[in-house]
mmCIF file of C-alpha atoms and ligand atoms in Angstrom:
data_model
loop_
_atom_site.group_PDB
_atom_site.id
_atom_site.type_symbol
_atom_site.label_atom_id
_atom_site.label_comp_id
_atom_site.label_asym_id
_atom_site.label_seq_id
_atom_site.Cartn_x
_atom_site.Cartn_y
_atom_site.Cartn_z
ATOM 1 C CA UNK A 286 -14.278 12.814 -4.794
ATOM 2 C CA UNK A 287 -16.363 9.746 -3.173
ATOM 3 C CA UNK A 288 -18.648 10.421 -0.677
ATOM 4 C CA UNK A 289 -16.547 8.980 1.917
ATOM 5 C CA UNK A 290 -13.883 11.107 1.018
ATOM 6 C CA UNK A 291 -10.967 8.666 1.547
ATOM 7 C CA UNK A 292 -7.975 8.312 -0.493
ATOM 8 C CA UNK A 293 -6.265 4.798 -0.580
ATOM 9 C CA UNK A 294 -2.920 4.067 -1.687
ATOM 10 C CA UNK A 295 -1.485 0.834 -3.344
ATOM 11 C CA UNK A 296 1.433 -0.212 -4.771
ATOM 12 C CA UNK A 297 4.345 -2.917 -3.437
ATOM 13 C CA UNK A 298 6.250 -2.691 -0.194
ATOM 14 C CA UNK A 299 8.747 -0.041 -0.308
ATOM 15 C CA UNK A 300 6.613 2.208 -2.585
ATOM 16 C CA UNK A 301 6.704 4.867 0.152
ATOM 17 C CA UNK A 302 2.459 4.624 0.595
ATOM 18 C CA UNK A 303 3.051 5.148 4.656
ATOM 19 C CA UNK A 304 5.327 7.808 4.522
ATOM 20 C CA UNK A 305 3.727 9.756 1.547
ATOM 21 C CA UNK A 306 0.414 8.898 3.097
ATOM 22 C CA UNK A 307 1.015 10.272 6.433
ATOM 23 C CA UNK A 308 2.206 13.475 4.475
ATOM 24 C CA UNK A 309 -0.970 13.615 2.630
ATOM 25 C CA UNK A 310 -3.128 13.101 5.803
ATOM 26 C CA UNK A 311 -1.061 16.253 7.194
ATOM 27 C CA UNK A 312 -1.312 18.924 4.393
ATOM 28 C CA UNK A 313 -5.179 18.100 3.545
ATOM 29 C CA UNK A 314 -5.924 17.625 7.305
ATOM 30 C CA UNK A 315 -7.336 14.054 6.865
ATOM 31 C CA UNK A 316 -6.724 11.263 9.300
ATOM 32 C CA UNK A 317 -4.317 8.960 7.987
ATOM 33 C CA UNK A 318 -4.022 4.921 8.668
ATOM 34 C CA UNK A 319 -1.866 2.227 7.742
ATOM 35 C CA UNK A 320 -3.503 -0.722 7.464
ATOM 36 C CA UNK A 321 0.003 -3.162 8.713
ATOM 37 C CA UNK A 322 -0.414 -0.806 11.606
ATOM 38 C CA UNK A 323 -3.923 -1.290 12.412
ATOM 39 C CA UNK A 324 -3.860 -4.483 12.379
ATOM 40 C CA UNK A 325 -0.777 -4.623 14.857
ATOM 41 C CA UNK A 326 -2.286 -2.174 17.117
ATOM 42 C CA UNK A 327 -5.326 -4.756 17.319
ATOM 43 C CA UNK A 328 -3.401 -8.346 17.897
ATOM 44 C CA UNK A 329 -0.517 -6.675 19.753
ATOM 45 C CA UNK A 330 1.689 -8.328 17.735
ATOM 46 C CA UNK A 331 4.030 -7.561 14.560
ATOM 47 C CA UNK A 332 3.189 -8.167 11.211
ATOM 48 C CA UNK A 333 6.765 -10.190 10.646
ATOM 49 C CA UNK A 334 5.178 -12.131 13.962
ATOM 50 C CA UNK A 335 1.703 -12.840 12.267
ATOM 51 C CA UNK A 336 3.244 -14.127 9.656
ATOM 52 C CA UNK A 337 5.524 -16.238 11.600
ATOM 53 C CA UNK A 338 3.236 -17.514 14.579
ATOM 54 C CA UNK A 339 -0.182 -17.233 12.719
ATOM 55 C CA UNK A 340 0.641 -17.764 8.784
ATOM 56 C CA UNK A 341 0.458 -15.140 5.998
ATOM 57 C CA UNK A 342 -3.438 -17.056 5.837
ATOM 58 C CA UNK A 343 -4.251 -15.286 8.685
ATOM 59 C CA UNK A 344 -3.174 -12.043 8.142
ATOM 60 C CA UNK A 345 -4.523 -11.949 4.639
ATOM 61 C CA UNK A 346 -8.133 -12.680 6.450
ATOM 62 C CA UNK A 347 -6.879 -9.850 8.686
ATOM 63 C CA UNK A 348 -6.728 -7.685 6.081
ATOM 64 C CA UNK A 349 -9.958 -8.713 4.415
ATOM 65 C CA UNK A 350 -11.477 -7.774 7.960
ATOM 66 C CA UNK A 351 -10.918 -4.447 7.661
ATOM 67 C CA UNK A 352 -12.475 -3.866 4.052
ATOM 68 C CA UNK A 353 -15.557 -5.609 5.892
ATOM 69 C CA UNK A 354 -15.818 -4.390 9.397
ATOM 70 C CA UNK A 355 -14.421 -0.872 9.101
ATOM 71 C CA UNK A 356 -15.806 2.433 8.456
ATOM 72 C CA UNK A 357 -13.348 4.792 7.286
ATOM 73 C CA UNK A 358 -14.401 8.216 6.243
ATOM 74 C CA UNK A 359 -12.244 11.028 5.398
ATOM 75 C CA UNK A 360 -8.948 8.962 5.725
ATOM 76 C CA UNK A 361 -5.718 8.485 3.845
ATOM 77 C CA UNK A 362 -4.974 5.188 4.079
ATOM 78 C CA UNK A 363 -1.899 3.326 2.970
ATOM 79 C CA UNK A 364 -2.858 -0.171 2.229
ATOM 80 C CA UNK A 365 -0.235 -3.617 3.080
ATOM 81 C CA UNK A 366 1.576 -4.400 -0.280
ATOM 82 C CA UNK A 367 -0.624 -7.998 -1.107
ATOM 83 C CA UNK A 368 -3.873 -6.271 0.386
ATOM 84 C CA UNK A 369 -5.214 -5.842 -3.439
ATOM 85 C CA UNK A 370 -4.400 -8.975 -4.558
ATOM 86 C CA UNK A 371 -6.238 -11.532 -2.413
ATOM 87 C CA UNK A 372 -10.545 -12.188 -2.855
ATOM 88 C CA UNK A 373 -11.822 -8.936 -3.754
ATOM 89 C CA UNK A 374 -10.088 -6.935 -1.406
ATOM 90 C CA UNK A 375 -9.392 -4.771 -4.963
ATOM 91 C CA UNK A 376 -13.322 -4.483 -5.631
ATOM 92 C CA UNK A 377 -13.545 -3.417 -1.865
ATOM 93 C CA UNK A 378 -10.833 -0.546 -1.622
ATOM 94 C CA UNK A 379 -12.606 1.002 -5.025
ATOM 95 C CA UNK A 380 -15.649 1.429 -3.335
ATOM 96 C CA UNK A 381 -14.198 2.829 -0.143
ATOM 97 C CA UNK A 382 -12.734 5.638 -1.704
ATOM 98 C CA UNK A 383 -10.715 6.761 -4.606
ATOM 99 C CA UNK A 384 -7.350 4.406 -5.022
ATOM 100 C CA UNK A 385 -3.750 5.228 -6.167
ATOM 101 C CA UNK A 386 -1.323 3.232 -7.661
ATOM 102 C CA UNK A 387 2.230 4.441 -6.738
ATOM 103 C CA UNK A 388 4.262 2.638 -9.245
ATOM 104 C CA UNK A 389 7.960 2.031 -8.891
ATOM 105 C CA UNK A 390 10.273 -0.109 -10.548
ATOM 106 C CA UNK A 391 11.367 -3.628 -9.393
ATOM 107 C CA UNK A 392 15.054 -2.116 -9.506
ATOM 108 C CA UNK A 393 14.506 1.331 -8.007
ATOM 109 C CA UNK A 394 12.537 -0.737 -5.334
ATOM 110 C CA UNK A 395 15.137 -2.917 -4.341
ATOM 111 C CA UNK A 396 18.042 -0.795 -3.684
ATOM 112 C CA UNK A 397 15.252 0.734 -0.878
ATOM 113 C CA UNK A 398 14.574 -2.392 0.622
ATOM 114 C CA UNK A 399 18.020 -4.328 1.007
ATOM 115 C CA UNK A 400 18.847 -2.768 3.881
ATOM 116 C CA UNK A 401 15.340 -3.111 5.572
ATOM 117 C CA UNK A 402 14.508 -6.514 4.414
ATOM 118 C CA UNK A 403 14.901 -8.288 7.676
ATOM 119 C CA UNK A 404 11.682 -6.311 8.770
ATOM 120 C CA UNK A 405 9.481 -7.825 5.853
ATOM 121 C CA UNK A 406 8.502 -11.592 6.590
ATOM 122 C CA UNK A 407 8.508 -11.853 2.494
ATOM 123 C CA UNK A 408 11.761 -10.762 2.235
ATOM 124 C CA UNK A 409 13.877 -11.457 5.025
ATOM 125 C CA UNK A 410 15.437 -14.750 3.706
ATOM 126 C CA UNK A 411 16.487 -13.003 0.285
ATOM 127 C CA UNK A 412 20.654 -13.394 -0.101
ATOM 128 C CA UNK A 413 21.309 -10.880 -2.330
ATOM 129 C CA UNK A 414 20.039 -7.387 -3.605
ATOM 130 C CA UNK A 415 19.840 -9.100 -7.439
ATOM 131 C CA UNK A 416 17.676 -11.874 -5.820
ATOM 132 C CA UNK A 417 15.430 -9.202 -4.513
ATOM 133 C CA UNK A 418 15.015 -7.461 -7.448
ATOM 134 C CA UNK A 419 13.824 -10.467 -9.021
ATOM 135 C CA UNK A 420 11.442 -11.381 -6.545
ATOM 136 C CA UNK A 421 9.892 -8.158 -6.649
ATOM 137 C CA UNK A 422 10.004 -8.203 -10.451
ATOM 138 C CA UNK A 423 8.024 -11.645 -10.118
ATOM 139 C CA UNK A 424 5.813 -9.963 -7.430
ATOM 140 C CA UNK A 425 5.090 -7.128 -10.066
ATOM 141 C CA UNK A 426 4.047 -9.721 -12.692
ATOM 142 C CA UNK A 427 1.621 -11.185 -10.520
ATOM 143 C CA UNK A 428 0.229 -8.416 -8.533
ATOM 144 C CA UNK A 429 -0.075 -5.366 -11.385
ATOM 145 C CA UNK A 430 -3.107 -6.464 -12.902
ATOM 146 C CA UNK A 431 -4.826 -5.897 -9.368
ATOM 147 C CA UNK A 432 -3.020 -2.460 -8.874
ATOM 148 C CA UNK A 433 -3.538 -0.881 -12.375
ATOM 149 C CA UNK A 434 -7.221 -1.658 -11.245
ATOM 150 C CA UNK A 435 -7.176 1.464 -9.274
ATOM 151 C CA UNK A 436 -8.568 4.770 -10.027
ATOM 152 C CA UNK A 437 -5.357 6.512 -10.545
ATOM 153 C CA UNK A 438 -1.448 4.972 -11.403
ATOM 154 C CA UNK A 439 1.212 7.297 -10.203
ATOM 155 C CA UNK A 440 4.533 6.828 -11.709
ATOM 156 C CA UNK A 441 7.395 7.730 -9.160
ATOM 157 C CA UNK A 442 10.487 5.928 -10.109
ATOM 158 C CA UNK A 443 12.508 9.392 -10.174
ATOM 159 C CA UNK A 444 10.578 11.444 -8.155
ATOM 160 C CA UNK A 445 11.638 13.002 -4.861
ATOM 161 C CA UNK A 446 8.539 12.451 -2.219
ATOM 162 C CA UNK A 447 7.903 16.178 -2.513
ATOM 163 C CA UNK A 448 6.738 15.778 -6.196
ATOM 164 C CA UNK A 449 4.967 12.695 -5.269
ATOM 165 C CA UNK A 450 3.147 14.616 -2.853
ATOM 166 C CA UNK A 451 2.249 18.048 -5.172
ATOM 167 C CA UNK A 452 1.360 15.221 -7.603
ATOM 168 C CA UNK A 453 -1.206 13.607 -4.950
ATOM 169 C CA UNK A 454 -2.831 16.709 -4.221
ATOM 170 C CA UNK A 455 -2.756 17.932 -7.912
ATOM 171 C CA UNK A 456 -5.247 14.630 -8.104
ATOM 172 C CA UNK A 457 -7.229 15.185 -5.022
ATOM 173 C CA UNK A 458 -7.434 18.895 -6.260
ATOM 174 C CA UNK A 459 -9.030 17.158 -9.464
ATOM 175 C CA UNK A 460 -11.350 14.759 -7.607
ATOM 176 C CA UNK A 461 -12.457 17.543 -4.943
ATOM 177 C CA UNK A 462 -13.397 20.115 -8.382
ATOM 178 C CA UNK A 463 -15.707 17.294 -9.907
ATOM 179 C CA UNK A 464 -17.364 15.566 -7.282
ATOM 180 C CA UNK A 465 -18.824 19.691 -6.600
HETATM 181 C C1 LIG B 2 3.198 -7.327 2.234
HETATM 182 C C2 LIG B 2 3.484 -5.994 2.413
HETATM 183 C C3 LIG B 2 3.640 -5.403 3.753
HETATM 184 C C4 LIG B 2 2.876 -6.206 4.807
HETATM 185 C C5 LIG B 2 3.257 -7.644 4.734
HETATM 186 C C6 LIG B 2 2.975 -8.266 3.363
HETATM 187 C C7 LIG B 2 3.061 -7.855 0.848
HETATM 188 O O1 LIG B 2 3.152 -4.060 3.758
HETATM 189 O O2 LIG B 2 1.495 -6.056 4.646
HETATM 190 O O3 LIG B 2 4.617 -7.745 5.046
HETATM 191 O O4 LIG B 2 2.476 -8.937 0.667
HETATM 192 O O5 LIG B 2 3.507 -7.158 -0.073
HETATM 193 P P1 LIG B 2 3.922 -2.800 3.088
HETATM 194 O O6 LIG B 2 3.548 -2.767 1.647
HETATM 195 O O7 LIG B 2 3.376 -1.618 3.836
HETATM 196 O O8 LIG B 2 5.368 -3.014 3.322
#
């Protein structure tokens, strides 16, 4: 395991990296932060209203502020969807601990987020669940080269979260029985 003992998790919006994350943070007793969170908790604000009143710019610098500023140590964290993608944000999250890739499918993905969609500012103005899926397909295009840059890639199209999480601690089993 790195010496800062965190483990980060990646992957697009609806991957389940909060929920699973905050499960993690519970059974290894680790602190656990979401980084959309964070950085509402510090402009008192929403993400969907960032984006709206201050521009997805803004909150991508937002994002890059945390890589820079922030000290995490012994932390899940479950990382915005685009936070990989933008300067070297990818670089960053490598060196602050050991990354995961939960990778889902563009399809499995958007039967999750139709109903939710009006709460993502990327998503809010899709019309119909077969639009979605292709914008997320499109998203994956783009954005997989900067996830499959992580340490680990987690496939979880058909698994219930309670495999995803005996598969998560199978790895940090792994990483904690190496870095000894
Ligand atoms: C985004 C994903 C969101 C949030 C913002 C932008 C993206 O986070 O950071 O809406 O670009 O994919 P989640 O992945 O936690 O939904």
């Amino acid at each position: 395991m790195k010496n800062n003992n965190n483990i980060i998790l990646i992957g697009l919006m609806g991957a389940g990296k909060s929920s699973i994350g905050t499960q993690l943070a519970d059974r290894l007793s680790m602190q656990f932060v979401d980084t959309d969170e964070f950085i509402e908790k510090k402009l008192g604000k929403t993400v969907n209203e960032i984006f709206e009143i201050d521009g997805e710019v803004f909150f991508r610098k937002l994002e890059a502020q945390i890589l820079q500023e922030e000290d995490f140590m012994n932390h899940v964290i479950a990382t915005g969807g685009g936070m990989p993608v933008f300067g070297d944000n990818m670089e960053q999250l490598n060196k602050l601990g050991t990354t995961i890739y939960l990778r889902i499918s563009e399809d499995k993905l958007a039967e999750r987020l139709w109903m939710v969609r009006k709460k993502r500012p990327l998503l809010r103005d899709i019309k119909s669940i077969k639009d979605l899926s292709s914008f997320l397909e499109q998203q994956l295009n783009i954005r997989e080269k900067f996830y499959e840059k992580a340490h680990y890639v987690l496939n979880i199209n058909d698994k219930a979260s309670c495999e995803i999480l005996e598969d998560l601690c199978i790895i940090v089993d792994k990483l904690k029985k190496t870095s000894h």
